[in-house]
Short mmCIF file of C-alpha atoms in Angstrom, two decimals:
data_model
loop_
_atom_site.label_atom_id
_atom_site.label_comp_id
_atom_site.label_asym_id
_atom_site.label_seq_id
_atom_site.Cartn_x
_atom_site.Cartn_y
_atom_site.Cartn_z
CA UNK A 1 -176.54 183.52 -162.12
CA UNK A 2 -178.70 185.81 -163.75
CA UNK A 3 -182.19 184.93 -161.94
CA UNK A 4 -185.29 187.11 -160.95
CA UNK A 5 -186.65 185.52 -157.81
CA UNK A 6 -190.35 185.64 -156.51
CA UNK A 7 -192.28 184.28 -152.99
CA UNK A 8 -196.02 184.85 -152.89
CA UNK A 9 -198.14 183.03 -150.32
CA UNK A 10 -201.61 181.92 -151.38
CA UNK A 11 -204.19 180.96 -148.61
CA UNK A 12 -205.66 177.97 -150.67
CA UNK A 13 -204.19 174.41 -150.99
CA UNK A 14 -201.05 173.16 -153.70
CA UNK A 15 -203.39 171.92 -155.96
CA UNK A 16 -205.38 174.80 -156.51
CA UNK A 17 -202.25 176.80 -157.42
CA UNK A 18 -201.49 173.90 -159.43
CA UNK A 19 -204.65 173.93 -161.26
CA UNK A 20 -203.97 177.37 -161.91
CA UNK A 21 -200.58 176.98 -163.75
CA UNK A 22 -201.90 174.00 -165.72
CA UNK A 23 -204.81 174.50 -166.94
CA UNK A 24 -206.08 176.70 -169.62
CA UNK A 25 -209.03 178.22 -167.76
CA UNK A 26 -206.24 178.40 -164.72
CA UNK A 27 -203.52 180.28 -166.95
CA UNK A 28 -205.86 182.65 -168.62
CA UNK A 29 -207.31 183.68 -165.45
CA UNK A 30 -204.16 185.70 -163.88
CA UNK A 31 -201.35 186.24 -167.25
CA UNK A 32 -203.77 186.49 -170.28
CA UNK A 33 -206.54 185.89 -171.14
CA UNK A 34 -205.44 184.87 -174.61
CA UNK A 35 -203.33 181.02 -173.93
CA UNK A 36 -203.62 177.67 -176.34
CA UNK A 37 -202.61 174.97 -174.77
CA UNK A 38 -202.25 173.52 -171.53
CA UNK A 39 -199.41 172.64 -168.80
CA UNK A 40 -198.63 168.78 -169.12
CA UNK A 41 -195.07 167.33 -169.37
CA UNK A 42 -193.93 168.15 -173.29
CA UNK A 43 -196.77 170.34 -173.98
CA UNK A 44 -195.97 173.54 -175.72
CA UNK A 45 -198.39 176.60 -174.48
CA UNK A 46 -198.98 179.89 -176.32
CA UNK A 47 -199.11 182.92 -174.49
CA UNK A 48 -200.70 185.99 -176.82
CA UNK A 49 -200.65 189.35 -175.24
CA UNK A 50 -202.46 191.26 -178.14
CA UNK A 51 -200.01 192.72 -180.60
CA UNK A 52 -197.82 193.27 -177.60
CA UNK A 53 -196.24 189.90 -178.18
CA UNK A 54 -196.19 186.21 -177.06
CA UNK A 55 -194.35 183.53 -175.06
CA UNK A 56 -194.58 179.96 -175.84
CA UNK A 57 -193.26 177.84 -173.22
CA UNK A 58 -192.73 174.07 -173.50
CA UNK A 59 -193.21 172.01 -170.30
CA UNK A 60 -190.32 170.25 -169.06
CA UNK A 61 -191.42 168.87 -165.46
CA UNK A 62 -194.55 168.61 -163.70
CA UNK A 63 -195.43 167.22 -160.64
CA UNK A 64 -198.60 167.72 -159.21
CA UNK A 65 -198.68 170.16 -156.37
CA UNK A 66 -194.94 170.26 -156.37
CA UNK A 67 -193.24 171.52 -158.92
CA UNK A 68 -193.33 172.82 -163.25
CA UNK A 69 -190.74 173.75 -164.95
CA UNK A 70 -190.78 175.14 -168.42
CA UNK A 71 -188.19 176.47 -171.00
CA UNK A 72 -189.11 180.24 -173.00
CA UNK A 73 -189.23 178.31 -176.73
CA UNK A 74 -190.17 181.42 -178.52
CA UNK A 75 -191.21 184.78 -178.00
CA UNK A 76 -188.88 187.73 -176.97
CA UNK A 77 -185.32 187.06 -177.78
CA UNK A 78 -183.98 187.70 -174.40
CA UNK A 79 -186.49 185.10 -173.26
CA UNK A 80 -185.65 182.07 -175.74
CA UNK A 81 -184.07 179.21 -173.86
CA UNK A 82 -184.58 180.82 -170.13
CA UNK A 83 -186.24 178.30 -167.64
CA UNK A 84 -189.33 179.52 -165.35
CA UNK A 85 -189.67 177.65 -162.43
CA UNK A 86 -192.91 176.79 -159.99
CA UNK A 87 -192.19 175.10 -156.83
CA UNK A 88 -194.94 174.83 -154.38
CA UNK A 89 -195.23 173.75 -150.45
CA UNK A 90 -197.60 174.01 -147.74
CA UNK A 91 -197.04 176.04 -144.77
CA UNK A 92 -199.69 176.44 -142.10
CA UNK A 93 -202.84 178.06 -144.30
CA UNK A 94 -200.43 178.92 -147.67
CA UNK A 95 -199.34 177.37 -150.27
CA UNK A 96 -195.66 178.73 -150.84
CA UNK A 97 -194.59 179.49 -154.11
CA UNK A 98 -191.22 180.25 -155.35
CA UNK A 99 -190.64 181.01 -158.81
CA UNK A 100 -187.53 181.45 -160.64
CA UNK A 101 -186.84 182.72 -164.34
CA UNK A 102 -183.38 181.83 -164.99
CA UNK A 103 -180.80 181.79 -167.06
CA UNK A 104 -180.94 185.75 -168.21
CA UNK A 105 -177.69 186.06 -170.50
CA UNK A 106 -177.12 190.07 -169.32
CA UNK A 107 -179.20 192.18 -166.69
CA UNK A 108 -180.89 194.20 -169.56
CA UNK A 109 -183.31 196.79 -168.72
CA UNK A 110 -186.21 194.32 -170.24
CA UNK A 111 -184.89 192.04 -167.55
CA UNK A 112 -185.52 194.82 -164.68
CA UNK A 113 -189.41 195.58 -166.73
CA UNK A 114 -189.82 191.22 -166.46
CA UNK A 115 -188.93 191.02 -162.70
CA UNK A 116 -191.48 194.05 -161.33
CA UNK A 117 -193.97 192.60 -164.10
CA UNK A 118 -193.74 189.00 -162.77
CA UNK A 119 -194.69 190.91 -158.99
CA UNK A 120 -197.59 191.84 -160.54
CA UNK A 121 -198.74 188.35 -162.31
CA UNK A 122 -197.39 186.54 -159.60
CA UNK A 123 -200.24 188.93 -157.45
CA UNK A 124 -202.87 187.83 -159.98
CA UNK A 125 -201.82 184.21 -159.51
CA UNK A 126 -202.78 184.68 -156.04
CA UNK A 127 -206.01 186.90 -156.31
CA UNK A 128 -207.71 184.45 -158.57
CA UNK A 129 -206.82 181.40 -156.02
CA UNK A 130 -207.89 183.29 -153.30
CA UNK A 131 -210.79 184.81 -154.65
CA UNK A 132 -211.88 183.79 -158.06
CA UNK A 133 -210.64 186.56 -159.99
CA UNK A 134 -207.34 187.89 -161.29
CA UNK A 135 -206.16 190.04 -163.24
CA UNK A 136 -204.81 188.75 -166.31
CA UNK A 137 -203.98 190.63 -169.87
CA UNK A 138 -205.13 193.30 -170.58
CA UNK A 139 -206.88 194.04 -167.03
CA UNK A 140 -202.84 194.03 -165.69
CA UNK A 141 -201.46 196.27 -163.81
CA UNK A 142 -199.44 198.94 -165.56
CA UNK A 143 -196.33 199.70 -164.20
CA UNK A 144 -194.52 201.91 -166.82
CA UNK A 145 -194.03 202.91 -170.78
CA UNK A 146 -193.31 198.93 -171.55
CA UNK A 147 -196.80 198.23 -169.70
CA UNK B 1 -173.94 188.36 -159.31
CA UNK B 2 -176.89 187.80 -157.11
CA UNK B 3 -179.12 191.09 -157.74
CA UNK B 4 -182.80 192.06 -157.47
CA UNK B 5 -183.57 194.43 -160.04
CA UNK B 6 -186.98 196.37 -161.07
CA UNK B 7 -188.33 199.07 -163.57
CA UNK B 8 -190.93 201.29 -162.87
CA UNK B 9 -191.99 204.42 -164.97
CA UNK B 10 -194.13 207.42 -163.26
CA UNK B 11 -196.07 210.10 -165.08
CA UNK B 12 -194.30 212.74 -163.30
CA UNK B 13 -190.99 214.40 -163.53
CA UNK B 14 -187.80 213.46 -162.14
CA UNK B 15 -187.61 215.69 -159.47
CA UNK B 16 -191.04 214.70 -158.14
CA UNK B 17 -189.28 211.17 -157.90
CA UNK B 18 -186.10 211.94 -156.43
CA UNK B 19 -188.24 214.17 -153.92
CA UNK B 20 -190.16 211.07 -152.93
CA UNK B 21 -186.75 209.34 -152.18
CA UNK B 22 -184.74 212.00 -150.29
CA UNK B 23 -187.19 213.30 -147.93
CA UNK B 24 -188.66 212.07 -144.65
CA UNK B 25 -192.20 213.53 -146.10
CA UNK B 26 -191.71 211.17 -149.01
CA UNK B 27 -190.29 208.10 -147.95
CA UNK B 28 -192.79 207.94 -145.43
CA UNK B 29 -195.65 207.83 -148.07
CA UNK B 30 -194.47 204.76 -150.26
CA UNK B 31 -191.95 202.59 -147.52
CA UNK B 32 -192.92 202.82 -144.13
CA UNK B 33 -194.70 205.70 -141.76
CA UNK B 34 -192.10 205.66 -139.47
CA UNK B 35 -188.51 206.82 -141.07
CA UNK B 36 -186.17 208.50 -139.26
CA UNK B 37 -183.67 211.30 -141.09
CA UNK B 38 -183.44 212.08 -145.03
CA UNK B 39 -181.37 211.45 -147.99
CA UNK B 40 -178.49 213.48 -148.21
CA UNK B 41 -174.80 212.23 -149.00
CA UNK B 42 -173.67 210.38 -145.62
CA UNK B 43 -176.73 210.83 -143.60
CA UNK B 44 -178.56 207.34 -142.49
CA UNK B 45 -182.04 206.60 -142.71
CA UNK B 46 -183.87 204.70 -140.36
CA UNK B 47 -186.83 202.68 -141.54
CA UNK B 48 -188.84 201.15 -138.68
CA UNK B 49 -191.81 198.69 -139.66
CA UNK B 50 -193.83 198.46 -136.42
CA UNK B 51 -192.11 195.49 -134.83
CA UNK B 52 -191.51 193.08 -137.63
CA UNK B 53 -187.87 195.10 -138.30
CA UNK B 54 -186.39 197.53 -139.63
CA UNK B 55 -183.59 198.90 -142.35
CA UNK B 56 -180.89 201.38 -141.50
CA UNK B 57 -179.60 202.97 -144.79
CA UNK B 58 -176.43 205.14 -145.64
CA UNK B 59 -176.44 207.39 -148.66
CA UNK B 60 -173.32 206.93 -150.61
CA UNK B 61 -174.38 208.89 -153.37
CA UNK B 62 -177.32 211.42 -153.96
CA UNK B 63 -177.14 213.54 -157.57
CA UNK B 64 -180.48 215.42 -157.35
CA UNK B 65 -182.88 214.04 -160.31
CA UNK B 66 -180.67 211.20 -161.42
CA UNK B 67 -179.04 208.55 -159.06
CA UNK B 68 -179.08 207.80 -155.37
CA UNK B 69 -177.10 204.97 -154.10
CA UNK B 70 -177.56 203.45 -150.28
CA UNK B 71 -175.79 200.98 -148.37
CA UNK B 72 -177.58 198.83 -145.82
CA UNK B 73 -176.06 199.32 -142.58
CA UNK B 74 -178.73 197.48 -140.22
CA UNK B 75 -181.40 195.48 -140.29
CA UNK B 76 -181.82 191.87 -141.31
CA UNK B 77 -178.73 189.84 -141.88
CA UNK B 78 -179.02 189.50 -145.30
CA UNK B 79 -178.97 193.38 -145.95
CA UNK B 80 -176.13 194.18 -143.95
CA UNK B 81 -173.50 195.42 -147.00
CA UNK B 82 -176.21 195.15 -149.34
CA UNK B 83 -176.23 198.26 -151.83
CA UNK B 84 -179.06 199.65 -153.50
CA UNK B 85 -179.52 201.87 -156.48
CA UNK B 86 -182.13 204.22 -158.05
CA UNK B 87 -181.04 205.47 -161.17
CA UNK B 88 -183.81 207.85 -162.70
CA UNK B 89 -184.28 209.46 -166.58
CA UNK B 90 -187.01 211.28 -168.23
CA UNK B 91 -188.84 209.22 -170.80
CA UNK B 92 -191.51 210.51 -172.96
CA UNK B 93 -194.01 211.59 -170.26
CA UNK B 94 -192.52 209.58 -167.91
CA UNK B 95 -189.60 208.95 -165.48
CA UNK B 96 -188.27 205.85 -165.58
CA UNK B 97 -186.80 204.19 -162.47
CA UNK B 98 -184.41 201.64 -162.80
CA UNK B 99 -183.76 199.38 -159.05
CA UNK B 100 -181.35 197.57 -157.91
CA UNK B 101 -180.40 195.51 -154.79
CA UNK B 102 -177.21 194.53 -155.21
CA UNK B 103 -174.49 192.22 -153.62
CA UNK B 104 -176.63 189.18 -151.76
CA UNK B 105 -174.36 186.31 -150.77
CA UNK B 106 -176.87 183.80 -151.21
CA UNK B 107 -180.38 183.69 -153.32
CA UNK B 108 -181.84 182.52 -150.06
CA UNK B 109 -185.79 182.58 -150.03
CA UNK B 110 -185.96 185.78 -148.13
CA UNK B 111 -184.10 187.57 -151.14
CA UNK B 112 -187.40 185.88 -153.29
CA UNK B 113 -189.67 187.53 -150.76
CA UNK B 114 -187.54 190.89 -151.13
CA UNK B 115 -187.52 191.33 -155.05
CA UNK B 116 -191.77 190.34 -154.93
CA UNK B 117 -191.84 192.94 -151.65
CA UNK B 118 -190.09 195.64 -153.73
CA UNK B 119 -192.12 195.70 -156.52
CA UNK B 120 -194.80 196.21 -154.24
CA UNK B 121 -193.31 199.13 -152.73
CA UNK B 122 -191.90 200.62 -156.07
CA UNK B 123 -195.70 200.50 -157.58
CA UNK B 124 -196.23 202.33 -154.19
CA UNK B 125 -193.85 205.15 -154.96
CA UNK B 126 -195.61 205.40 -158.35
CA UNK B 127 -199.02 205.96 -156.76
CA UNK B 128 -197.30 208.19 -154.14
CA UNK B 129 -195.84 210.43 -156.73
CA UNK B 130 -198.39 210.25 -159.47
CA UNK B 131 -201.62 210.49 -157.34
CA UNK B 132 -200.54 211.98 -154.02
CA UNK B 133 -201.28 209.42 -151.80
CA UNK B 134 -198.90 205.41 -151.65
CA UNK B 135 -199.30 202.57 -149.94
CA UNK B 136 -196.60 202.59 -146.81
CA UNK B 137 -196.71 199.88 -144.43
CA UNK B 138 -198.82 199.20 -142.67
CA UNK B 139 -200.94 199.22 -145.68
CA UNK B 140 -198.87 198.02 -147.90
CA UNK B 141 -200.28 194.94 -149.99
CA UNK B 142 -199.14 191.75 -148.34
CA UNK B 143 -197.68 188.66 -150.67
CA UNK B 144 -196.89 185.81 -148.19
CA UNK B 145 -196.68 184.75 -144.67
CA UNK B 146 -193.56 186.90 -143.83
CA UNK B 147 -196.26 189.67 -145.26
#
């Protein structure tokens, strides 16, 4: 098992962190600013992160307020055919979210750069639920030479 | 292998880093304000955070610019046996930190919390070291309910 593991708690309901991963508006507003597509079952999304690169994910589950699960279709090698998970619960004011990309074939060092990275998203995910404004691509946080 | 695992790179050099990870001065301005003892081979660190916990750490290893290894001795369940690793290189204008937590039995939802938690406190040690002044707890940015 080859996993990076997140928990962030958002002080807003499921749906609105729902809304968030499935809709375009949602998804540019805390990864990039730059997605086609949007987050229903067999969908395919587009990621674009300048000429950094891009992720296109297909979505393989997703039920509302619960759970999305989509498979890395193209982009970064080490990404192709890795899972990313969303599952999502209430408890007390939060909405729970753990989120799992799986399936990493070696713990490279662009795995160790992905893990703190997702921190940061995962962060923006929350500020824009909570307050209407993340802080997607290019407005991320930096956190070394990779970005 | 059930790891958490982070990369950070700081516009400083090496021994600015390793400074901020062997000394009571610097610890206390990225982890927590209140550690007890420093980072030399065999000594153990305690790291109190008010009265949520706390983490009592052996250094195993400790080559000056370049590696420190700890074992958790105390503290949470989870931790106890735990190893952790900071292995740092110079990189362009940067030193690169490469994290790991290593050796949890179980990917239990606290070890999701953890790996978001550290990349909070690793972009602290990066603001520590490259602008003088981190984010310890109790300000450090809170992700979830557990905080």
């Amino acid at each position: 098992m080859i996993d990076i593991l997140h928990r962030v708690g958002i002080a807003s309901a499921p749906e609105n962190v729902y809304a968030a991963l499935t809709t375009q508006r949602g998804l540019s507003g805390w990864w990039t600013g730059e997605v086609k597509g949007e987050g229903g079952v067999g969908d395919a999304v587009h990621f674009q992160f300048g000429e950094r690169g891009f992720f296109d994910m297909k979505v393989l589950q997703a039920e509302p307020g619960e759970r999305l699960l989509w498979e890395a279709i193209d982009g970064p090698t080490e990404w192709i055919g890795t899972q990313l998970s969303w599952d999502l619960r209430r408890e007390g004011d939060y909405t729970i979210v753990l989120f799992k990309h799986m399936g990493w074939k070696e713990p490279v060092e662009f795995m160790h750069h992905c893990s703190t990275k997702w921190a940061v998203f995962l962060l923006s995910l929350k500020e824009l639920v909570e307050t209407g404004k993340g802080r997607p691509f290019p407005d991320d946080v930096k956190i070394d030479d990779w970005n």
